GROMACS .gro file of C-alpha atoms in nm:
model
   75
    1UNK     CA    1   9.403  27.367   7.589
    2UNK     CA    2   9.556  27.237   7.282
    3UNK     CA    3   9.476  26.872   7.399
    4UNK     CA    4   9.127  26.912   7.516
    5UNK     CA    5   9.059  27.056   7.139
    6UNK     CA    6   9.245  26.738   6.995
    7UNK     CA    7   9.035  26.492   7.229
    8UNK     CA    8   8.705  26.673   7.093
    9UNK     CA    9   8.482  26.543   6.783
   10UNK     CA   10   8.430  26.650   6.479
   11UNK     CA   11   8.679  26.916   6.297
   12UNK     CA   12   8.951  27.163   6.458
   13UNK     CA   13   9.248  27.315   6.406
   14UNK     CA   14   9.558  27.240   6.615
   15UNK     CA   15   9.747  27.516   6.610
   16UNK     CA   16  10.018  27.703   6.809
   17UNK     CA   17  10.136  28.045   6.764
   18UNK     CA   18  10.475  28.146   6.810
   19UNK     CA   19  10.526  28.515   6.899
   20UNK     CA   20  10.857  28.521   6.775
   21UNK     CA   21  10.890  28.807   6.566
   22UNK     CA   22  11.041  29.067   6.854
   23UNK     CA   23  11.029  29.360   6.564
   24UNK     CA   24  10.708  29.382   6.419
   25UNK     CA   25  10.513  29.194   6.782
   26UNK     CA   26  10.589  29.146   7.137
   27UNK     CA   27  10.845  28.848   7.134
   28UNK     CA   28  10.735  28.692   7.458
   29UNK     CA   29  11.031  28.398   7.420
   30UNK     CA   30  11.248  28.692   7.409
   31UNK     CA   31  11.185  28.820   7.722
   32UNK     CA   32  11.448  28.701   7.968
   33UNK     CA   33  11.318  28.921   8.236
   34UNK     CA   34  10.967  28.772   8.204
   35UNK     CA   35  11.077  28.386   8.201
   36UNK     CA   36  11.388  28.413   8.422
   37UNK     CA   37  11.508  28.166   8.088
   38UNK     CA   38  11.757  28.276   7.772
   39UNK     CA   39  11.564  28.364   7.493
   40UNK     CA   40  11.381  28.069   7.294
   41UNK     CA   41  11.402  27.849   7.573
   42UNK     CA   42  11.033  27.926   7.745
   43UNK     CA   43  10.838  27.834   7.416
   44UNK     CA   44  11.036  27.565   7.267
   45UNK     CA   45  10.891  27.269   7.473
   46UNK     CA   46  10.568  27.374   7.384
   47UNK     CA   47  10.673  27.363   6.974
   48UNK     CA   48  10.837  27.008   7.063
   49UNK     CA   49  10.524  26.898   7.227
   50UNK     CA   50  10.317  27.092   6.919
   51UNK     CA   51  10.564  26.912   6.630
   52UNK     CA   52  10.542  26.594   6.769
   53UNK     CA   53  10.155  26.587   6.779
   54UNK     CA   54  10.130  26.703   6.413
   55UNK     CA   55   9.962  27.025   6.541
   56UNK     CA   56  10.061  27.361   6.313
   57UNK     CA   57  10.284  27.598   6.450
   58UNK     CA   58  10.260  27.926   6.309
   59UNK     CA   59  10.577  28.154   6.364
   60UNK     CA   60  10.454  28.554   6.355
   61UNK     CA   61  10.790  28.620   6.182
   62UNK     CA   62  10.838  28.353   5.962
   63UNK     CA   63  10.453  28.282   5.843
   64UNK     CA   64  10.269  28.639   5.894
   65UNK     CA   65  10.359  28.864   5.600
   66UNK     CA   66  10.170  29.106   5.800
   67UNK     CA   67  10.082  29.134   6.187
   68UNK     CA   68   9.898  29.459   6.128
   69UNK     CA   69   9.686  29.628   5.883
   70UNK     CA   70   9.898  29.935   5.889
   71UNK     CA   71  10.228  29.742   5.780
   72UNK     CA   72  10.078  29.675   5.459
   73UNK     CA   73  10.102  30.066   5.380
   74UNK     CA   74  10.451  30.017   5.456
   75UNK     CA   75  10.610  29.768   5.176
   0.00000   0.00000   0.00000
């Protein structure tokens, strides 16, 4: 999807989310069960493929100081 966005005209935004953040979000790449891989393994050929494109990749632990409205009550 990413590289039928990038072969488009005009402006878009690249940009790959990584659900990474297994307390606040689902961590899908953390999910052995669902992959049959160790966890970090299923997403991080698509954040090679993202880096080396010069596409953003957004990680939901590192980047999001909030996933939900309610955290903010929280801190």
């Amino acid at each position: 999807m990413l590289e039928w966005a990038e072969a488009g005209d005009g402006p878009r935004l690249l940009l790959l989310i990584n659900h990474d953040d297994a307390k606040r979000e689902y961590a899908y790449s953390m999910d052995e069960d669902l992959t049959g891989e160790t966890p970090d393994e299923s997403s991080q050929p698509f954040i090679d493929v993202a880096e080396e494109k010069g596409w953003v990749v957004a990680s939901m632990k590192d980047d999001w100081e909030y996933v939900y409205p309610f955290e903010q009550a929280d801190r």
